[in-house]
Amino acid sequence: MSGQVWVYSESEPVANEVATAAAAVAQGASAEVRMVDIGSVRPATRGSGGRLLLKGPAGHEVSPAVAAEALARAAKDLAPLAVLLGATRDGREVASRLAAKLGIGCMAEVAGLASDGQGMTGERNVFAGKVVAKVRCQFPAVATVKVGAYPKAAAQPGESQEKDVGPVSDQTKTVGREKKPAGAVDLRSAKVIVSAGRGVKKKEDLAILAELATAMRGALGCSRPLSADLGWLPEEHHIGLTGVTVKPDLYLAVGISGQLQHVAGMKDSKVVASINTDKDAPIFQASDYGIVGDLYQVIPALERALAARR
Ligand SMILES: Cc1cc2nc3c(=O)[nH]c(=O)nc-3n(C[C@H](O)[C@H](O)[C@H](O)COP(=O)(O)OP(=O)(O)OC[C@H]3O[C@@H](n4cnc5c(N)ncnc54)[C@H](O)[C@@H]3O)c2cc1C
């Protein structure tokens, strides 16, 4: 079978990760990868093979509804084998709308993508990462690719193609915009993460963990209760099933019990170290190193040790 595997994401770095997944599918299906732009070509360097510009939708920002409609119109004519999107908030919406419009299967948040030429398989974590499910869709199919699961594709020249899909009306109206506060954390690319849990007694005490994170050239993360329930940190700091998935070189869990919903988001870290007063805390099962102790004593001691080495 020959054909095309399309890659679309509203985020340039994510599109380049998805391109790597698409290359694996394309290889198995003897297909070509096409990086899709909608409305206008985006200026950033794109990874992998050829490009496909869908002309018609106007404006620089394309809502998920418009993206899904534009992709669906183009797919009806050009019949790609697969459309791969990043499993971002927008990507999930585009994928589900697109699959419904085309009446085809959709695999959600997959990694380990491969193709036998007739369809594609992927792996997805279920039960908070306790089980890996292998899923399969016949071509044509849509999939969202787990963010952070693939390295970015190297830029390669390729053929460019254009397709006029006509104007697409947008039922979505943007009513306002707020800038993210400066210094918003990027946990996905952090090499070291110091992560705070409910063992931290009050918001002000997060400062000692933030200092330690800075001293280790790392970032501050947290368990869900600290952001979602207590509001001590913005939501992008929260790691786990419903938060960010991270895989730093070092993950230091401080006062975190290690419930499976948290562990699902950090279990692929290279080295996990934990500080907890409870020797039976489940986090120690997921740790390479553990300190049974009070964070209010251990963290200052760690800081002193780090300072002595500088
Ligand atoms: C559908 C669903 C999705 C969820 N998604 C997520 C998610 O994405 N991420 C997430 O984190 N949680 C998630 N949760 C919540 C999760 O189940 C746990 O409730 C949460 O992870 C617990 O946070 P914690 O470990 O900080 O707090 P706790 O479970 O209260 O643990 C606090 C720990 O601190 C230790 N401690 C106390 N004092 C000290 C001290 N002085 N020094 C050192 N240690 C101390 C205690 O021994 C304890 O182990 C989810 C829950 C549900 C139901």
Coordinates of C-alpha atoms and ligand atoms in Angstrom, one line a residue:
M1 CA 0.0 0.0 0.0
S2 CA 1.3 3.5 -0.7
G3 CA -0.1 6.9 0.3
Q4 CA 0.5 9.7 2.8
V5 CA 0.6 10.0 6.6
W6 CA -0.3 13.5 7.6
V7 CA 1.0 15.4 10.6
Y8 CA -0.8 18.3 12.1
S9 CA -0.4 20.2 15.4
E10 CA -1.0 23.7 16.4
S11 CA 2.3 23.6 18.3
E12 CA 5.5 23.5 16.2
P13 CA 7.6 21.5 18.7
V14 CA 4.8 18.9 19.1
A15 CA 4.4 18.7 15.3
N16 CA 8.1 17.8 15.0
E17 CA 7.6 15.0 17.6
V18 CA 4.6 13.7 15.8
A19 CA 6.6 13.7 12.6
T20 CA 8.9 11.1 14.2
A21 CA 5.9 8.9 15.0
A22 CA 4.6 9.5 11.4
A23 CA 7.9 8.4 10.0
A24 CA 7.5 5.0 11.8
V25 CA 4.0 4.5 10.4
A26 CA 5.0 5.7 6.9
Q27 CA 7.9 3.2 6.9
G28 CA 5.7 0.3 7.7
A29 CA 3.1 1.4 5.1
S30 CA 5.5 2.5 2.4
A31 CA 3.9 5.9 2.6
E32 CA 5.2 9.5 2.7
V33 CA 4.9 11.9 5.5
R34 CA 3.2 15.3 4.9
M35 CA 3.5 18.1 7.5
V36 CA 0.2 19.9 7.2
D37 CA -0.3 23.7 7.5
I38 CA -3.7 25.2 7.6
G39 CA -4.4 28.7 6.2
S40 CA -0.9 29.8 5.9
V41 CA 2.6 28.3 6.0
R42 CA 4.1 28.7 9.4
P43 CA 7.6 30.2 9.4
A44 CA 9.4 27.8 11.7
T45 CA 11.5 25.0 10.4
R46 CA 9.5 21.9 10.0
G47 CA 10.7 18.4 10.6
S48 CA 10.5 15.5 8.2
G49 CA 9.6 15.1 4.5
G50 CA 7.0 17.0 2.5
R51 CA 4.5 19.7 3.3
L52 CA 0.8 20.1 2.5
L53 CA -0.8 23.6 2.7
L54 CA -4.5 23.6 3.1
K55 CA -5.6 26.9 1.6
G56 CA -9.0 28.4 2.4
P57 CA -9.3 29.0 6.2
A58 CA -8.2 32.6 6.8
G59 CA -6.2 34.1 9.6
H60 CA -3.2 33.0 11.6
E61 CA -5.0 31.2 14.3
V62 CA -7.0 28.1 13.4
S63 CA -9.5 26.8 16.0
P64 CA -9.9 23.1 16.5
A65 CA -13.3 23.1 14.7
V66 CA -11.8 24.8 11.7
A67 CA -8.8 22.6 11.6
A68 CA -11.0 19.5 11.8
E69 CA -13.2 20.7 9.0
A70 CA -10.3 21.7 6.7
L71 CA -8.5 18.4 7.3
A72 CA -11.7 16.4 6.7
R73 CA -12.4 18.2 3.4
A74 CA -8.8 17.6 2.2
A75 CA -8.8 14.0 3.5
K76 CA -12.0 13.2 1.5
D77 CA -10.2 14.2 -1.7
L78 CA -6.6 13.1 -1.0
A79 CA -7.3 10.0 1.1
P80 CA -4.3 9.9 3.4
L81 CA -3.8 6.6 5.2
A82 CA -3.5 8.3 8.5
V83 CA -3.7 11.7 10.2
L84 CA -1.5 12.0 13.3
L85 CA -1.9 14.9 15.7
G86 CA -0.3 15.8 19.0
A87 CA -2.3 14.8 22.1
T88 CA -2.5 18.4 23.2
R89 CA -5.7 20.0 24.4
D90 CA -6.5 21.3 20.9
G91 CA -5.1 18.2 19.2
R92 CA -7.5 15.9 21.1
E93 CA -10.4 18.0 20.0
V94 CA -9.3 18.1 16.3
A95 CA -8.7 14.4 16.2
S96 CA -12.1 13.4 17.6
R97 CA -14.0 15.9 15.4
L98 CA -12.0 14.7 12.4
A99 CA -12.5 11.0 13.0
A100 CA -16.3 11.6 13.5
K101 CA -16.5 13.6 10.3
L102 CA -14.7 10.9 8.3
G103 CA -16.4 8.0 10.1
I104 CA -13.1 6.3 10.8
G105 CA -11.3 5.1 13.9
C106 CA -9.3 7.2 16.3
M107 CA -6.5 6.0 18.7
A108 CA -6.0 8.4 21.6
E109 CA -2.7 9.4 23.2
V110 CA -0.6 6.6 21.7
A111 CA 3.2 6.0 21.5
G112 CA 5.1 3.1 19.9
L113 CA 3.3 3.6 16.6
A114 CA 3.9 1.1 13.8
S115 CA 2.2 -0.1 10.7
D116 CA 1.8 -3.4 8.9
G117 CA 0.7 -1.7 5.8
Q118 CA -3.1 -2.3 6.4
G119 CA -3.4 -0.3 9.6
M120 CA -1.5 1.0 12.5
T121 CA -0.8 -0.1 16.0
G122 CA 0.0 2.0 19.0
E123 CA 0.5 1.7 22.8
R124 CA -1.4 3.6 25.4
N125 CA -1.2 3.7 29.1
V126 CA -4.4 2.6 30.9
F127 CA -5.3 2.3 34.6
A128 CA -2.9 5.2 35.4
G129 CA 0.0 3.6 33.6
K130 CA -0.3 0.2 35.4
V131 CA -1.2 -1.4 32.1
V132 CA -0.1 -0.7 28.6
A133 CA -2.8 -1.5 26.0
K134 CA -1.9 -2.2 22.4
V135 CA -4.5 -0.7 20.1
R136 CA -5.0 -1.1 16.4
C137 CA -6.9 0.8 13.7
Q138 CA -7.4 -0.2 10.1
F139 CA -6.4 2.6 7.6
P140 CA -7.6 5.2 7.1
A141 CA -7.3 6.3 10.8
V142 CA -6.7 9.2 13.1
A143 CA -4.4 9.2 16.1
T144 CA -3.2 11.6 18.8
V145 CA 0.4 11.0 19.7
K146 CA 1.5 11.2 23.4
V147 CA 3.4 14.4 23.9
G148 CA 7.0 13.8 24.9
A149 CA 7.0 10.2 23.7
Y150 CA 9.1 10.9 20.6
P151 CA 12.2 12.9 19.9
K152 CA 11.8 15.8 17.4
A153 CA 12.3 14.8 13.8
A154 CA 15.3 16.2 12.0
A155 CA 14.4 18.7 9.3
Q156 CA 14.4 17.1 5.8
P157 CA 13.6 18.6 2.5
G158 CA 10.5 17.2 0.8
E159 CA 7.9 17.9 -1.8
S160 CA 5.3 20.6 -1.2
Q161 CA 1.7 20.3 -2.1
E162 CA -1.3 22.7 -1.9
K163 CA -5.0 22.0 -1.6
D164 CA -7.7 24.6 -1.6
V165 CA -10.4 23.4 0.8
G166 CA -12.4 26.7 0.5
P167 CA -13.4 29.0 3.3
V168 CA -14.4 27.4 6.6
S169 CA -16.7 29.3 8.9
D170 CA -15.8 29.3 12.5
Q171 CA -18.6 29.0 15.1
T172 CA -16.1 29.6 17.9
K173 CA -15.6 33.2 19.0
T174 CA -12.6 34.2 21.1
V175 CA -14.0 36.5 23.8
G176 CA -10.7 37.3 25.5
R177 CA -7.1 36.4 25.9
E178 CA -4.8 36.4 28.9
K179 CA -1.0 36.1 28.8
K180 CA 0.5 33.4 30.8
P181 CA 2.5 34.9 33.7
A182 CA 6.2 35.4 32.8
G183 CA 8.4 32.5 33.8
A184 CA 5.7 29.8 33.4
V185 CA 7.4 26.5 34.1
D186 CA 8.3 24.1 31.4
L187 CA 8.5 20.8 33.3
R188 CA 8.6 18.6 30.1
S189 CA 12.1 19.9 29.2
A190 CA 13.4 20.2 32.8
K191 CA 16.4 17.9 33.6
V192 CA 15.8 18.1 37.3
I193 CA 12.4 18.4 39.0
V194 CA 11.9 19.0 42.7
S195 CA 8.3 18.1 43.3
A196 CA 6.2 19.2 46.4
G197 CA 3.4 17.3 47.9
R198 CA 1.0 17.7 50.8
G199 CA 3.9 17.0 53.2
V200 CA 4.6 20.7 52.7
K201 CA 2.6 22.4 55.5
K202 CA 2.0 25.9 54.1
K203 CA 2.3 27.8 50.8
E204 CA 5.2 29.9 52.1
D205 CA 7.3 26.7 52.7
L206 CA 7.3 26.1 49.0
A207 CA 10.1 28.7 48.9
I208 CA 12.6 26.2 50.3
L209 CA 11.8 23.7 47.6
A210 CA 11.9 26.4 44.9
E211 CA 15.4 27.4 46.3
L212 CA 16.6 23.8 46.1
A213 CA 15.2 23.5 42.6
T214 CA 17.1 26.6 41.5
A215 CA 20.3 25.4 43.2
M216 CA 20.0 22.2 41.2
R217 CA 19.2 24.1 38.0
G218 CA 15.8 22.5 38.0
A219 CA 12.1 23.3 38.1
L220 CA 9.5 23.1 40.8
G221 CA 6.6 20.6 40.3
C222 CA 3.9 19.4 42.6
S223 CA 1.2 16.8 43.3
R224 CA -2.3 17.6 42.2
P225 CA -3.7 18.7 45.6
L226 CA -1.2 21.6 45.7
S227 CA -2.4 23.1 42.5
A228 CA -5.9 21.9 42.0
D229 CA -7.2 21.9 45.7
L230 CA -5.0 24.4 47.5
G231 CA -4.1 26.7 44.6
W232 CA -0.6 27.1 45.8
L233 CA 0.9 26.6 42.4
P234 CA -0.5 27.1 38.9
E235 CA -1.9 24.1 37.2
E236 CA 1.1 23.6 34.8
H237 CA 3.2 22.6 37.8
H238 CA 1.0 19.6 38.6
I239 CA 2.4 16.2 37.6
G240 CA 0.5 13.0 37.0
L241 CA -2.4 11.4 35.3
T242 CA -4.4 14.6 35.0
G243 CA -1.3 16.8 34.8
V244 CA 2.0 16.9 33.0
T245 CA 3.9 13.7 32.2
V246 CA 7.6 14.3 32.8
K247 CA 10.9 12.3 32.4
P248 CA 13.7 14.3 33.9
D249 CA 17.1 13.0 34.7
L250 CA 16.3 13.4 38.4
Y251 CA 12.9 13.6 40.1
L252 CA 12.9 14.5 43.7
A253 CA 9.6 13.8 45.3
V254 CA 9.2 15.7 48.6
G255 CA 6.3 14.9 50.9
I256 CA 4.5 13.1 48.2
S257 CA 2.8 9.8 49.1
G258 CA 3.1 8.3 45.6
Q259 CA -0.5 7.5 44.7
L260 CA -0.7 5.8 41.3
Q261 CA -2.3 8.9 39.7
H262 CA 0.9 10.9 40.6
V263 CA 3.3 8.1 39.7
A264 CA 1.7 7.8 36.3
G265 CA 3.2 11.2 35.4
M266 CA 6.8 10.7 36.7
K267 CA 7.6 7.0 36.5
D268 CA 9.7 7.3 33.4
S269 CA 12.2 9.7 35.1
K270 CA 15.7 8.4 34.9
V271 CA 16.4 8.6 38.7
V272 CA 13.7 9.1 41.3
A273 CA 14.6 10.1 44.9
S274 CA 12.0 10.7 47.6
I275 CA 11.8 12.3 51.0
N276 CA 8.9 11.1 53.2
T277 CA 8.4 10.7 56.9
D278 CA 6.4 7.5 56.4
K279 CA 8.7 4.6 55.6
D280 CA 5.8 2.7 54.1
A281 CA 4.8 5.5 51.7
P282 CA 4.2 4.0 48.2
I283 CA 6.5 6.6 46.6
F284 CA 9.4 4.5 47.9
Q285 CA 8.3 1.7 45.7
A286 CA 8.7 4.0 42.7
S287 CA 12.0 5.4 43.9
D288 CA 15.7 4.6 43.2
Y289 CA 16.7 6.4 46.4
G290 CA 14.6 7.2 49.5
I291 CA 15.2 9.3 52.6
V292 CA 12.8 8.5 55.5
G293 CA 12.8 11.9 57.2
D294 CA 11.2 15.3 57.7
L295 CA 11.5 17.5 54.7
Y296 CA 12.0 20.5 57.0
Q297 CA 15.2 18.9 58.2
V298 CA 16.3 17.1 55.0
I299 CA 15.9 19.9 52.5
P300 CA 18.0 22.4 54.5
A301 CA 20.7 19.7 55.0
L302 CA 20.6 19.0 51.2
E303 CA 21.0 22.8 50.5
R304 CA 24.0 23.0 52.9
A305 CA 25.6 20.0 51.2
L306 CA 25.0 21.6 47.7
A307 CA 26.4 24.9 48.9
A308 CA 29.5 23.2 50.3
R309 CA 30.2 21.7 46.9
R310 CA 29.9 25.1 45.0
Ligands
LIG1 C1 -9.2 10.9 38.9 C2 -8.0 11.3 39.7 C3 -6.9 11.9 39.1 C4 -5.8 12.3 39.8 N1 -4.8 12.8 39.2 C5 -3.7 13.2 39.9 C6 -2.5 13.7 39.3 O1 -2.4 13.8 38.0 N2 -1.4 14.0 40.0 C7 -1.4 13.8 41.4 O2 -0.4 14.2 42.0 N3 -2.5 13.4 42.0 C8 -3.6 13.0 41.3 N4 -4.8 12.6 42.0 C9 -4.8 12.6 43.4 C10 -4.0 11.4 44.0 O3 -4.9 10.3 44.1 C11 -3.5 11.7 45.4 O4 -4.6 12.2 46.2 C12 -2.4 12.8 45.4 O5 -1.4 12.5 44.5 C13 -1.8 12.9 46.8 O6 -1.0 14.0 46.9 P1 0.2 14.0 47.9 O7 1.0 12.8 47.8 O8 0.9 15.4 47.8 O9 -0.6 14.0 49.3 P2 -0.8 12.9 50.4 O10 -1.3 11.7 49.8 O11 -1.6 13.5 51.5 O12 0.7 12.6 50.9 C14 1.5 13.5 51.7 C15 2.7 12.7 52.0 O13 3.6 13.6 52.7 C16 4.3 12.9 53.7 N5 4.7 13.9 54.7 C17 3.9 14.5 55.6 N6 4.7 15.4 56.3 C18 5.9 15.3 55.8 C19 7.2 15.9 56.2 N7 7.2 16.9 57.1 N8 8.3 15.6 55.5 C20 8.2 14.6 54.5 N9 7.1 13.9 54.2 C21 5.9 14.3 54.8 C22 3.2 11.9 54.2 O14 3.8 10.8 54.9 C23 2.5 11.5 52.9 O15 3.1 10.4 52.4 C24 -5.9 12.2 41.2 C25 -7.0 11.6 41.8 C26 -8.0 11.2 41.1 C27 -9.2 10.6 41.8

